[in-house]
Amino acid sequence: MVPRVLVVGSINMDLIVQCPRAPRAGQTLHGTAFTTAGGGKGANQAIACARLGARTRMVGRVGNDAFGAELRENLAAAGVDTTAISADPEAATGVALIVVEETGENRIVVVSGANGRVDEQEVARAEALLGEADVVVMALEVPLSVVKAVAMLARERGVRCLLDAGAATTEVVDLGLPALVSILSPNESEAEALTGIRVDDLEGARRAARRLREMGAKEVVLKLGAQGSYWLGDEGEAHVPAFPITPVDTTAAGDAFTGCLAVELARGRPLPEAMERANAAGALACLRLGAQPSLPGGAEVEAFLAEAEKG
Ligand code: RIB
């Protein structure tokens, strides 16, 4: 059976500057290159899912402008069904300013634009499509009221809901979102934003995951960058180590991970196995510049895993 994924989320044009290191406050530095690429956590996750072989639909909003048209084309070209993406005549398409350092680390500032106007119309579109999804994926770059409404609908319909805690704030906790989703997946800084617990090693990850479970999260999957990923859930825990790589640009590594996790769960793979493949997808996304251009397809993930197995 072909896995079916519904993504409700953000769509951005990424404006990317490469430079040796990010400037300090008040400092002006020379960058080495500028480029634009499709981005937005939702759109990245949708493209990741489609490239990995899922029948993928996306619900979201762009502006009625050139960036919006280009981003919809990118999604459609990757095989994502874009019929539930609308163009808002009163807002610009979302943009993200991304500074990528020589180390591959990034710093991102998002201006939401049309993403911030996602509302009950998108909830209704998601509701109509939930019946045809094995997994619904969301992040936190669209209004939290929408994320909450879709999570509640998914729960009612028995559809697995994977919430990537990208752009997390404490409001997520105040709204009770951890208890509404099937899987909550923050990275280190997002886990710290949600729990107040510093996550810089496995012990910190365990403590933060336990805290998120106390907040009602059923399954917690932490993205730990160079340390891999960590799962704590009803049936146990697992640390899945990362694949060693030298990153060019870590942008969208988390989205590649989330997309791959969603697809593998939709295929019925158990969490720790799905995480190993998601770690591979995340590693591959670090090897190329830009969010959407870096997202791997299924054959690339298979080849990477086969190579890693050989040692
Ligand atoms: O996760 C990476 C994404 O975050 C970028 O593509 C940017 O648009 C922001 O949404």
PDB file of C-alpha atoms and ligand atoms in Angstrom:
ATOM      1  CA  MET A   1       0.000   0.000   0.000  1.00  0.00           C
ATOM      2  CA  VAL A   2       1.243   3.465  -0.846  1.00  0.00           C
ATOM      3  CA  PRO A   3       1.672   5.512   2.365  1.00  0.00           C
ATOM      4  CA  ARG A   4      -0.591   8.571   2.531  1.00  0.00           C
ATOM      5  CA  VAL A   5       0.488  11.741   4.310  1.00  0.00           C
ATOM      6  CA  LEU A   6      -1.363  15.009   4.858  1.00  0.00           C
ATOM      7  CA  VAL A   7       0.758  18.058   5.751  1.00  0.00           C
ATOM      8  CA  VAL A   8      -0.846  21.166   7.221  1.00  0.00           C
ATOM      9  CA  GLY A   9       1.797  23.866   7.461  1.00  0.00           C
ATOM     10  CA  SER A  10       3.921  26.739   6.277  1.00  0.00           C
ATOM     11  CA  ILE A  11       5.341  27.652   2.880  1.00  0.00           C
ATOM     12  CA  ASN A  12       8.254  30.112   2.652  1.00  0.00           C
ATOM     13  CA  MET A  13      10.726  31.447   0.156  1.00  0.00           C
ATOM     14  CA  ASP A  14      14.150  31.101   1.779  1.00  0.00           C
ATOM     15  CA  LEU A  15      16.616  33.953   1.222  1.00  0.00           C
ATOM     16  CA  ILE A  16      19.960  32.356   1.975  1.00  0.00           C
ATOM     17  CA  VAL A  17      23.270  34.027   2.753  1.00  0.00           C
ATOM     18  CA  GLN A  18      26.435  31.965   3.193  1.00  0.00           C
ATOM     19  CA  CYS A  19      29.194  33.474   5.307  1.00  0.00           C
ATOM     20  CA  PRO A  20      32.161  32.253   7.368  1.00  0.00           C
ATOM     21  CA  ARG A  21      30.233  32.932  10.579  1.00  0.00           C
ATOM     22  CA  ALA A  22      27.094  34.826  11.568  1.00  0.00           C
ATOM     23  CA  PRO A  23      27.645  38.485  12.542  1.00  0.00           C
ATOM     24  CA  ARG A  24      27.515  39.605  16.170  1.00  0.00           C
ATOM     25  CA  ALA A  25      25.100  42.428  17.176  1.00  0.00           C
ATOM     26  CA  GLY A  26      26.091  45.668  15.419  1.00  0.00           C
ATOM     27  CA  GLN A  27      28.657  43.943  13.190  1.00  0.00           C
ATOM     28  CA  THR A  28      28.767  44.001   9.356  1.00  0.00           C
ATOM     29  CA  LEU A  29      30.372  41.042   7.609  1.00  0.00           C
ATOM     30  CA  HIS A  30      30.955  40.068   3.976  1.00  0.00           C
ATOM     31  CA  GLY A  31      29.016  37.006   2.883  1.00  0.00           C
ATOM     32  CA  THR A  32      30.305  34.602   0.243  1.00  0.00           C
ATOM     33  CA  ALA A  33      27.082  33.849  -1.665  1.00  0.00           C
ATOM     34  CA  PHE A  34      23.365  34.600  -1.850  1.00  0.00           C
ATOM     35  CA  THR A  35      20.655  32.336  -3.206  1.00  0.00           C
ATOM     36  CA  THR A  36      16.930  31.677  -2.892  1.00  0.00           C
ATOM     37  CA  ALA A  37      15.277  28.278  -2.478  1.00  0.00           C
ATOM     38  CA  GLY A  38      11.892  26.876  -1.576  1.00  0.00           C
ATOM     39  CA  GLY A  39      11.357  26.432   2.151  1.00  0.00           C
ATOM     40  CA  GLY A  40       8.899  26.566   5.022  1.00  0.00           C
ATOM     41  CA  LYS A  41       8.735  23.650   7.410  1.00  0.00           C
ATOM     42  CA  GLY A  42       5.388  22.415   6.065  1.00  0.00           C
ATOM     43  CA  ALA A  43       6.382  22.589   2.407  1.00  0.00           C
ATOM     44  CA  ASN A  44       9.746  20.972   3.159  1.00  0.00           C
ATOM     45  CA  GLN A  45       8.056  18.121   5.013  1.00  0.00           C
ATOM     46  CA  ALA A  46       5.546  17.643   2.194  1.00  0.00           C
ATOM     47  CA  ILE A  47       8.296  17.497  -0.441  1.00  0.00           C
ATOM     48  CA  ALA A  48      10.304  15.104   1.748  1.00  0.00           C
ATOM     49  CA  CYS A  49       7.280  12.783   1.994  1.00  0.00           C
ATOM     50  CA  ALA A  50       6.544  12.912  -1.746  1.00  0.00           C
ATOM     51  CA  ARG A  51      10.181  12.225  -2.695  1.00  0.00           C
ATOM     52  CA  LEU A  52      10.160   9.246  -0.327  1.00  0.00           C
ATOM     53  CA  GLY A  53       7.194   7.747  -2.147  1.00  0.00           C
ATOM     54  CA  ALA A  54       4.141   8.869  -0.156  1.00  0.00           C
ATOM     55  CA  ARG A  55       0.927  10.118  -1.711  1.00  0.00           C
ATOM     56  CA  THR A  56       1.196  13.584  -0.193  1.00  0.00           C
ATOM     57  CA  ARG A  57      -1.315  16.378   0.111  1.00  0.00           C
ATOM     58  CA  MET A  58      -0.610  19.794   1.564  1.00  0.00           C
ATOM     59  CA  VAL A  59      -2.943  22.347   3.145  1.00  0.00           C
ATOM     60  CA  GLY A  60      -1.534  25.868   3.424  1.00  0.00           C
ATOM     61  CA  ARG A  61      -1.526  29.431   2.151  1.00  0.00           C
ATOM     62  CA  VAL A  62       0.784  31.570   0.034  1.00  0.00           C
ATOM     63  CA  GLY A  63       0.404  35.167  -1.150  1.00  0.00           C
ATOM     64  CA  ASN A  64      -0.946  35.999  -4.581  1.00  0.00           C
ATOM     65  CA  ASP A  65       2.566  36.867  -5.784  1.00  0.00           C
ATOM     66  CA  ALA A  66       5.569  35.538  -7.699  1.00  0.00           C
ATOM     67  CA  PHE A  67       7.113  33.713  -4.693  1.00  0.00           C
ATOM     68  CA  GLY A  68       3.785  32.008  -4.002  1.00  0.00           C
ATOM     69  CA  ALA A  69       3.417  30.821  -7.593  1.00  0.00           C
ATOM     70  CA  GLU A  70       7.006  29.510  -7.681  1.00  0.00           C
ATOM     71  CA  LEU A  71       6.614  27.663  -4.378  1.00  0.00           C
ATOM     72  CA  ARG A  72       3.385  25.976  -5.486  1.00  0.00           C
ATOM     73  CA  GLU A  73       5.126  24.895  -8.685  1.00  0.00           C
ATOM     74  CA  ASN A  74       8.019  23.455  -6.652  1.00  0.00           C
ATOM     75  CA  LEU A  75       5.593  21.437  -4.554  1.00  0.00           C
ATOM     76  CA  ALA A  76       3.666  20.166  -7.578  1.00  0.00           C
ATOM     77  CA  ALA A  77       6.906  19.293  -9.392  1.00  0.00           C
ATOM     78  CA  ALA A  78       7.933  17.134  -6.413  1.00  0.00           C
ATOM     79  CA  GLY A  79       4.606  15.289  -6.656  1.00  0.00           C
ATOM     80  CA  VAL A  80       2.698  17.015  -3.837  1.00  0.00           C
ATOM     81  CA  ASP A  81      -1.040  17.547  -4.385  1.00  0.00           C
ATOM     82  CA  THR A  82      -1.378  21.346  -4.019  1.00  0.00           C
ATOM     83  CA  THR A  83      -5.118  21.702  -4.608  1.00  0.00           C
ATOM     84  CA  ALA A  84      -5.676  22.605  -0.922  1.00  0.00           C
ATOM     85  CA  ILE A  85      -3.128  25.438  -1.024  1.00  0.00           C
ATOM     86  CA  SER A  86      -4.730  28.829  -1.559  1.00  0.00           C
ATOM     87  CA  ALA A  87      -3.347  32.219  -2.638  1.00  0.00           C
ATOM     88  CA  ASP A  88      -4.276  35.022  -0.242  1.00  0.00           C
ATOM     89  CA  PRO A  89      -4.799  38.347  -2.056  1.00  0.00           C
ATOM     90  CA  GLU A  90      -4.183  40.296   1.151  1.00  0.00           C
ATOM     91  CA  ALA A  91      -0.846  38.915   2.329  1.00  0.00           C
ATOM     92  CA  ALA A  92       2.605  38.285   0.924  1.00  0.00           C
ATOM     93  CA  THR A  93       4.078  34.799   0.734  1.00  0.00           C
ATOM     94  CA  GLY A  94       6.093  33.907   3.832  1.00  0.00           C
ATOM     95  CA  VAL A  95       9.845  34.423   3.703  1.00  0.00           C
ATOM     96  CA  ALA A  96      12.751  33.194   5.794  1.00  0.00           C
ATOM     97  CA  LEU A  97      16.103  34.954   6.078  1.00  0.00           C
ATOM     98  CA  ILE A  98      18.727  32.266   6.608  1.00  0.00           C
ATOM     99  CA  VAL A  99      22.375  32.779   7.477  1.00  0.00           C
ATOM    100  CA  VAL A 100      24.426  29.627   6.872  1.00  0.00           C
ATOM    101  CA  GLU A 101      27.859  29.513   8.501  1.00  0.00           C
ATOM    102  CA  GLU A 102      30.915  27.640   7.193  1.00  0.00           C
ATOM    103  CA  THR A 103      30.193  24.924   9.777  1.00  0.00           C
ATOM    104  CA  GLY A 104      26.801  24.303   8.154  1.00  0.00           C
ATOM    105  CA  GLU A 105      24.966  25.738  11.180  1.00  0.00           C
ATOM    106  CA  ASN A 106      22.146  28.137  10.381  1.00  0.00           C
ATOM    107  CA  ARG A 107      20.218  31.010  11.930  1.00  0.00           C
ATOM    108  CA  ILE A 108      16.701  31.636  10.637  1.00  0.00           C
ATOM    109  CA  VAL A 109      14.255  34.530  10.940  1.00  0.00           C
ATOM    110  CA  VAL A 110      10.794  33.866   9.504  1.00  0.00           C
ATOM    111  CA  VAL A 111       8.294  36.520   8.412  1.00  0.00           C
ATOM    112  CA  SER A 112       5.053  34.535   8.304  1.00  0.00           C
ATOM    113  CA  GLY A 113       3.013  36.549   5.782  1.00  0.00           C
ATOM    114  CA  ALA A 114       0.207  34.360   4.429  1.00  0.00           C
ATOM    115  CA  ASN A 115       1.180  31.477   6.756  1.00  0.00           C
ATOM    116  CA  GLY A 116       0.004  33.604   9.676  1.00  0.00           C
ATOM    117  CA  ARG A 117      -3.435  33.913   8.081  1.00  0.00           C
ATOM    118  CA  VAL A 118      -4.074  30.168   7.865  1.00  0.00           C
ATOM    119  CA  ASP A 119      -7.441  29.810   9.619  1.00  0.00           C
ATOM    120  CA  GLU A 120     -10.653  27.800   9.847  1.00  0.00           C
ATOM    121  CA  GLN A 121     -10.796  27.528   6.045  1.00  0.00           C
ATOM    122  CA  GLU A 122      -7.629  25.415   6.167  1.00  0.00           C
ATOM    123  CA  VAL A 123      -9.032  23.458   9.134  1.00  0.00           C
ATOM    124  CA  ALA A 124     -12.068  22.607   6.981  1.00  0.00           C
ATOM    125  CA  ARG A 125      -9.819  21.570   4.061  1.00  0.00           C
ATOM    126  CA  ALA A 126      -7.740  19.398   6.378  1.00  0.00           C
ATOM    127  CA  GLU A 127     -10.899  17.851   7.826  1.00  0.00           C
ATOM    128  CA  ALA A 128     -12.072  16.903   4.337  1.00  0.00           C
ATOM    129  CA  LEU A 129      -8.719  15.230   3.569  1.00  0.00           C
ATOM    130  CA  LEU A 130      -8.042  13.481   6.890  1.00  0.00           C
ATOM    131  CA  GLY A 131     -10.019  10.406   5.844  1.00  0.00           C
ATOM    132  CA  GLU A 132      -7.484   9.749   3.093  1.00  0.00           C
ATOM    133  CA  ALA A 133      -4.391  10.057   5.298  1.00  0.00           C
ATOM    134  CA  ASP A 134      -2.473   7.517   7.368  1.00  0.00           C
ATOM    135  CA  VAL A 135      -0.505  10.270   9.112  1.00  0.00           C
ATOM    136  CA  VAL A 136      -1.023  14.019   9.427  1.00  0.00           C
ATOM    137  CA  VAL A 137       2.113  16.131   9.907  1.00  0.00           C
ATOM    138  CA  MET A 138       2.248  19.638  11.357  1.00  0.00           C
ATOM    139  CA  ALA A 139       4.795  22.113  12.705  1.00  0.00           C
ATOM    140  CA  LEU A 140       4.330  25.420  14.494  1.00  0.00           C
ATOM    141  CA  GLU A 141       4.744  28.015  11.730  1.00  0.00           C
ATOM    142  CA  VAL A 142       0.985  28.428  11.231  1.00  0.00           C
ATOM    143  CA  PRO A 143      -1.384  29.689  13.973  1.00  0.00           C
ATOM    144  CA  LEU A 144      -1.473  27.359  16.959  1.00  0.00           C
ATOM    145  CA  SER A 145      -5.293  27.493  17.039  1.00  0.00           C
ATOM    146  CA  VAL A 146      -5.225  25.749  13.629  1.00  0.00           C
ATOM    147  CA  VAL A 147      -2.674  23.171  14.778  1.00  0.00           C
ATOM    148  CA  LYS A 148      -4.839  22.437  17.808  1.00  0.00           C
ATOM    149  CA  ALA A 149      -8.058  22.138  15.781  1.00  0.00           C
ATOM    150  CA  VAL A 150      -6.474  19.751  13.249  1.00  0.00           C
ATOM    151  CA  ALA A 151      -4.843  17.692  16.027  1.00  0.00           C
ATOM    152  CA  MET A 152      -8.240  17.291  17.715  1.00  0.00           C
ATOM    153  CA  LEU A 153      -9.871  16.260  14.436  1.00  0.00           C
ATOM    154  CA  ALA A 154      -7.094  13.749  13.781  1.00  0.00           C
ATOM    155  CA  ARG A 155      -7.592  12.288  17.239  1.00  0.00           C
ATOM    156  CA  GLU A 156     -11.368  11.984  16.688  1.00  0.00           C
ATOM    157  CA  ARG A 157     -10.793  10.245  13.349  1.00  0.00           C
ATOM    158  CA  GLY A 158      -8.070   7.937  14.650  1.00  0.00           C
ATOM    159  CA  VAL A 159      -5.426   9.385  12.286  1.00  0.00           C
ATOM    160  CA  ARG A 160      -1.873   9.427  13.662  1.00  0.00           C
ATOM    161  CA  CYS A 161      -0.716  13.024  14.208  1.00  0.00           C
ATOM    162  CA  LEU A 162       3.010  13.855  14.133  1.00  0.00           C
ATOM    163  CA  LEU A 163       3.804  17.317  15.495  1.00  0.00           C
ATOM    164  CA  ASP A 164       7.245  18.668  14.657  1.00  0.00           C
ATOM    165  CA  ALA A 165       7.811  21.291  17.351  1.00  0.00           C
ATOM    166  CA  GLY A 166       9.628  23.615  14.919  1.00  0.00           C
ATOM    167  CA  ALA A 167       9.281  27.228  16.150  1.00  0.00           C
ATOM    168  CA  ALA A 168       8.103  26.088  19.608  1.00  0.00           C
ATOM    169  CA  THR A 169       6.965  28.523  22.308  1.00  0.00           C
ATOM    170  CA  THR A 170       5.543  27.904  25.778  1.00  0.00           C
ATOM    171  CA  GLU A 171       2.076  28.618  24.319  1.00  0.00           C
ATOM    172  CA  VAL A 172       2.242  25.101  22.877  1.00  0.00           C
ATOM    173  CA  VAL A 173       2.208  23.783  26.442  1.00  0.00           C
ATOM    174  CA  ASP A 174      -0.461  26.265  27.607  1.00  0.00           C
ATOM    175  CA  LEU A 175      -2.745  25.063  24.794  1.00  0.00           C
ATOM    176  CA  GLY A 176      -2.273  21.436  25.848  1.00  0.00           C
ATOM    177  CA  LEU A 177      -0.884  20.421  22.442  1.00  0.00           C
ATOM    178  CA  PRO A 178       1.532  17.752  23.759  1.00  0.00           C
ATOM    179  CA  ALA A 179      -1.416  15.671  24.971  1.00  0.00           C
ATOM    180  CA  LEU A 180      -3.386  16.043  21.730  1.00  0.00           C
ATOM    181  CA  VAL A 181      -0.895  14.562  19.273  1.00  0.00           C
ATOM    182  CA  SER A 182       0.293  10.985  18.750  1.00  0.00           C
ATOM    183  CA  ILE A 183       3.982  11.908  18.443  1.00  0.00           C
ATOM    184  CA  LEU A 184       5.672  15.112  19.601  1.00  0.00           C
ATOM    185  CA  SER A 185       9.037  15.732  17.953  1.00  0.00           C
ATOM    186  CA  PRO A 186      11.158  18.695  19.055  1.00  0.00           C
ATOM    187  CA  ASN A 187      14.855  19.302  18.467  1.00  0.00           C
ATOM    188  CA  GLU A 188      17.180  20.206  21.350  1.00  0.00           C
ATOM    189  CA  SER A 189      16.340  23.929  21.524  1.00  0.00           C
ATOM    190  CA  GLU A 190      12.619  23.313  21.007  1.00  0.00           C
ATOM    191  CA  ALA A 191      12.612  20.704  23.793  1.00  0.00           C
ATOM    192  CA  GLU A 192      14.280  23.270  26.041  1.00  0.00           C
ATOM    193  CA  ALA A 193      11.709  25.937  25.041  1.00  0.00           C
ATOM    194  CA  LEU A 194       8.883  23.545  25.961  1.00  0.00           C
ATOM    195  CA  THR A 195      10.313  22.118  29.183  1.00  0.00           C
ATOM    196  CA  GLY A 196      12.946  24.551  30.468  1.00  0.00           C
ATOM    197  CA  ILE A 197      15.362  21.590  30.544  1.00  0.00           C
ATOM    198  CA  ARG A 198      18.680  22.022  28.741  1.00  0.00           C
ATOM    199  CA  VAL A 199      19.200  19.314  26.132  1.00  0.00           C
ATOM    200  CA  ASP A 200      22.871  19.004  25.262  1.00  0.00           C
ATOM    201  CA  ASP A 201      23.423  15.318  25.958  1.00  0.00           C
ATOM    202  CA  LEU A 202      21.463  12.093  26.131  1.00  0.00           C
ATOM    203  CA  GLU A 203      20.690  12.522  29.818  1.00  0.00           C
ATOM    204  CA  GLY A 204      19.190  15.980  29.125  1.00  0.00           C
ATOM    205  CA  ALA A 205      17.163  14.442  26.286  1.00  0.00           C
ATOM    206  CA  ARG A 206      15.821  11.746  28.632  1.00  0.00           C
ATOM    207  CA  ARG A 207      14.841  14.307  31.253  1.00  0.00           C
ATOM    208  CA  ALA A 208      13.129  16.592  28.719  1.00  0.00           C
ATOM    209  CA  ALA A 209      11.282  13.643  27.152  1.00  0.00           C
ATOM    210  CA  ARG A 210      10.080  12.523  30.589  1.00  0.00           C
ATOM    211  CA  ARG A 211       8.843  16.053  31.277  1.00  0.00           C
ATOM    212  CA  LEU A 212       6.987  16.133  27.943  1.00  0.00           C
ATOM    213  CA  ARG A 213       5.381  12.797  28.834  1.00  0.00           C
ATOM    214  CA  GLU A 214       4.269  14.336  32.150  1.00  0.00           C
ATOM    215  CA  MET A 215       2.599  17.057  30.037  1.00  0.00           C
ATOM    216  CA  GLY A 216       0.613  14.302  28.336  1.00  0.00           C
ATOM    217  CA  ALA A 217       2.731  13.494  25.260  1.00  0.00           C
ATOM    218  CA  LYS A 218       2.259   9.825  24.313  1.00  0.00           C
ATOM    219  CA  GLU A 219       5.360   9.348  22.198  1.00  0.00           C
ATOM    220  CA  VAL A 220       8.279  11.779  22.204  1.00  0.00           C
ATOM    221  CA  VAL A 221      10.879  11.672  19.424  1.00  0.00           C
ATOM    222  CA  LEU A 222      13.742  14.096  20.049  1.00  0.00           C
ATOM    223  CA  LYS A 223      15.947  15.218  17.163  1.00  0.00           C
ATOM    224  CA  LEU A 224      19.451  15.507  18.572  1.00  0.00           C
ATOM    225  CA  GLY A 225      21.501  16.615  15.562  1.00  0.00           C
ATOM    226  CA  ALA A 226      24.952  15.019  15.642  1.00  0.00           C
ATOM    227  CA  GLN A 227      23.762  12.748  18.468  1.00  0.00           C
ATOM    228  CA  GLY A 228      20.955  11.200  16.402  1.00  0.00           C
ATOM    229  CA  SER A 229      17.470  10.835  17.827  1.00  0.00           C
ATOM    230  CA  TYR A 230      15.856   9.596  21.016  1.00  0.00           C
ATOM    231  CA  TRP A 231      12.429   8.051  21.555  1.00  0.00           C
ATOM    232  CA  LEU A 232      10.493   7.707  24.802  1.00  0.00           C
ATOM    233  CA  GLY A 233       7.000   6.254  24.619  1.00  0.00           C
ATOM    234  CA  ASP A 234       4.425   3.910  26.123  1.00  0.00           C
ATOM    235  CA  GLU A 235       6.426   0.854  25.144  1.00  0.00           C
ATOM    236  CA  GLY A 236       9.957   1.878  25.897  1.00  0.00           C
ATOM    237  CA  GLU A 237      12.815   4.116  24.854  1.00  0.00           C
ATOM    238  CA  ALA A 238      15.597   4.052  22.272  1.00  0.00           C
ATOM    239  CA  HIS A 239      18.574   6.144  21.290  1.00  0.00           C
ATOM    240  CA  VAL A 240      19.328   5.874  17.571  1.00  0.00           C
ATOM    241  CA  PRO A 241      22.817   7.263  16.808  1.00  0.00           C
ATOM    242  CA  ALA A 242      23.421   9.700  13.958  1.00  0.00           C
ATOM    243  CA  PHE A 243      25.346   8.876  10.783  1.00  0.00           C
ATOM    244  CA  PRO A 244      28.675  10.717  10.759  1.00  0.00           C
ATOM    245  CA  ILE A 245      28.745  13.454   8.088  1.00  0.00           C
ATOM    246  CA  THR A 246      30.394  16.799   7.427  1.00  0.00           C
ATOM    247  CA  PRO A 247      27.481  19.229   7.007  1.00  0.00           C
ATOM    248  CA  VAL A 248      27.292  21.853   4.271  1.00  0.00           C
ATOM    249  CA  ASP A 249      23.966  23.304   5.457  1.00  0.00           C
ATOM    250  CA  THR A 250      21.818  21.872   8.241  1.00  0.00           C
ATOM    251  CA  THR A 251      18.672  23.750   7.074  1.00  0.00           C
ATOM    252  CA  ALA A 252      15.698  21.376   6.743  1.00  0.00           C
ATOM    253  CA  ALA A 253      17.547  18.393   8.240  1.00  0.00           C
ATOM    254  CA  GLY A 254      14.751  18.287  10.817  1.00  0.00           C
ATOM    255  CA  ASP A 255      12.105  18.492   8.084  1.00  0.00           C
ATOM    256  CA  ALA A 256      13.747  15.634   6.169  1.00  0.00           C
ATOM    257  CA  PHE A 257      13.738  13.633   9.430  1.00  0.00           C
ATOM    258  CA  THR A 258      10.063  14.433  10.121  1.00  0.00           C
ATOM    259  CA  GLY A 259       8.964  13.676   6.552  1.00  0.00           C
ATOM    260  CA  CYS A 260      10.783  10.353   6.536  1.00  0.00           C
ATOM    261  CA  LEU A 261       9.450   9.440   9.987  1.00  0.00           C
ATOM    262  CA  ALA A 262       5.888  10.135   8.801  1.00  0.00           C
ATOM    263  CA  VAL A 263       6.304   8.022   5.666  1.00  0.00           C
ATOM    264  CA  GLU A 264       7.864   5.090   7.516  1.00  0.00           C
ATOM    265  CA  LEU A 265       5.166   5.175  10.219  1.00  0.00           C
ATOM    266  CA  ALA A 266       2.511   5.276   7.498  1.00  0.00           C
ATOM    267  CA  ARG A 267       4.201   2.153   6.054  1.00  0.00           C
ATOM    268  CA  GLY A 268       3.766   0.505   9.457  1.00  0.00           C
ATOM    269  CA  ARG A 269       7.437   0.494  10.483  1.00  0.00           C
ATOM    270  CA  PRO A 270       8.066   0.509  14.273  1.00  0.00           C
ATOM    271  CA  LEU A 271       9.394   3.782  15.707  1.00  0.00           C
ATOM    272  CA  PRO A 272      13.081   2.935  16.340  1.00  0.00           C
ATOM    273  CA  GLU A 273      13.428   1.488  12.798  1.00  0.00           C
ATOM    274  CA  ALA A 274      11.632   4.485  11.310  1.00  0.00           C
ATOM    275  CA  MET A 275      13.991   6.756  13.261  1.00  0.00           C
ATOM    276  CA  GLU A 276      17.071   5.110  11.769  1.00  0.00           C
ATOM    277  CA  ARG A 277      15.813   5.858   8.265  1.00  0.00           C
ATOM    278  CA  ALA A 278      14.772   9.360   9.350  1.00  0.00           C
ATOM    279  CA  ASN A 279      18.303   9.932  10.718  1.00  0.00           C
ATOM    280  CA  ALA A 280      19.632   8.960   7.279  1.00  0.00           C
ATOM    281  CA  ALA A 281      17.252  11.366   5.507  1.00  0.00           C
ATOM    282  CA  GLY A 282      18.267  14.145   7.929  1.00  0.00           C
ATOM    283  CA  ALA A 283      21.967  13.451   7.353  1.00  0.00           C
ATOM    284  CA  LEU A 284      21.530  13.548   3.566  1.00  0.00           C
ATOM    285  CA  ALA A 285      19.684  16.881   3.800  1.00  0.00           C
ATOM    286  CA  CYS A 286      22.803  18.372   5.445  1.00  0.00           C
ATOM    287  CA  LEU A 287      24.990  17.594   2.433  1.00  0.00           C
ATOM    288  CA  ARG A 288      23.489  20.160   0.041  1.00  0.00           C
ATOM    289  CA  LEU A 289      22.696  23.869   0.324  1.00  0.00           C
ATOM    290  CA  GLY A 290      19.092  24.982   0.757  1.00  0.00           C
ATOM    291  CA  ALA A 291      15.985  23.389   2.215  1.00  0.00           C
ATOM    292  CA  GLN A 292      13.980  21.843  -0.620  1.00  0.00           C
ATOM    293  CA  PRO A 293      16.935  21.219  -2.971  1.00  0.00           C
ATOM    294  CA  SER A 294      18.574  19.113  -0.252  1.00  0.00           C
ATOM    295  CA  LEU A 295      15.700  16.733   0.541  1.00  0.00           C
ATOM    296  CA  PRO A 296      16.576  13.162  -0.503  1.00  0.00           C
ATOM    297  CA  GLY A 297      14.472  10.660  -2.412  1.00  0.00           C
ATOM    298  CA  GLY A 298      13.877   7.047  -1.412  1.00  0.00           C
ATOM    299  CA  ALA A 299      16.653   5.572  -3.582  1.00  0.00           C
ATOM    300  CA  GLU A 300      19.183   7.987  -2.088  1.00  0.00           C
ATOM    301  CA  VAL A 301      18.173   6.998   1.454  1.00  0.00           C
ATOM    302  CA  GLU A 302      18.417   3.288   0.578  1.00  0.00           C
ATOM    303  CA  ALA A 303      21.876   3.736  -0.976  1.00  0.00           C
ATOM    304  CA  PHE A 304      23.084   5.752   2.033  1.00  0.00           C
ATOM    305  CA  LEU A 305      21.859   3.079   4.476  1.00  0.00           C
ATOM    306  CA  ALA A 306      23.466   0.304   2.405  1.00  0.00           C
ATOM    307  CA  GLU A 307      26.765   2.208   2.343  1.00  0.00           C
ATOM    308  CA  ALA A 308      26.581   2.840   6.112  1.00  0.00           C
ATOM    309  CA  GLU A 309      25.958  -0.878   6.729  1.00  0.00           C
ATOM    310  CA  LYS A 310      29.139  -1.783   4.841  1.00  0.00           C
ATOM    311  CA  GLY A 311      30.971   0.432   7.315  1.00  0.00           C
TER     312      GLY A 311
HETATM  313  O1  RIB B   1      13.169  24.027   8.803  1.00  0.00           O
HETATM  314  C1  RIB B   1      13.760  24.870   7.855  1.00  0.00           C
HETATM  315  C2  RIB B   1      12.777  25.908   7.407  1.00  0.00           C
HETATM  316  O2  RIB B   1      12.490  26.767   8.484  1.00  0.00           O
HETATM  317  C3  RIB B   1      13.290  26.818   6.315  1.00  0.00           C
HETATM  318  O3  RIB B   1      13.036  26.310   5.032  1.00  0.00           O
HETATM  319  C4  RIB B   1      12.584  28.134   6.610  1.00  0.00           C
HETATM  320  O4  RIB B   1      11.691  28.528   5.634  1.00  0.00           O
HETATM  321  C5  RIB B   1      11.917  27.938   7.960  1.00  0.00           C
HETATM  322  O5  RIB B   1      10.566  27.699   7.841  1.00  0.00           O
END
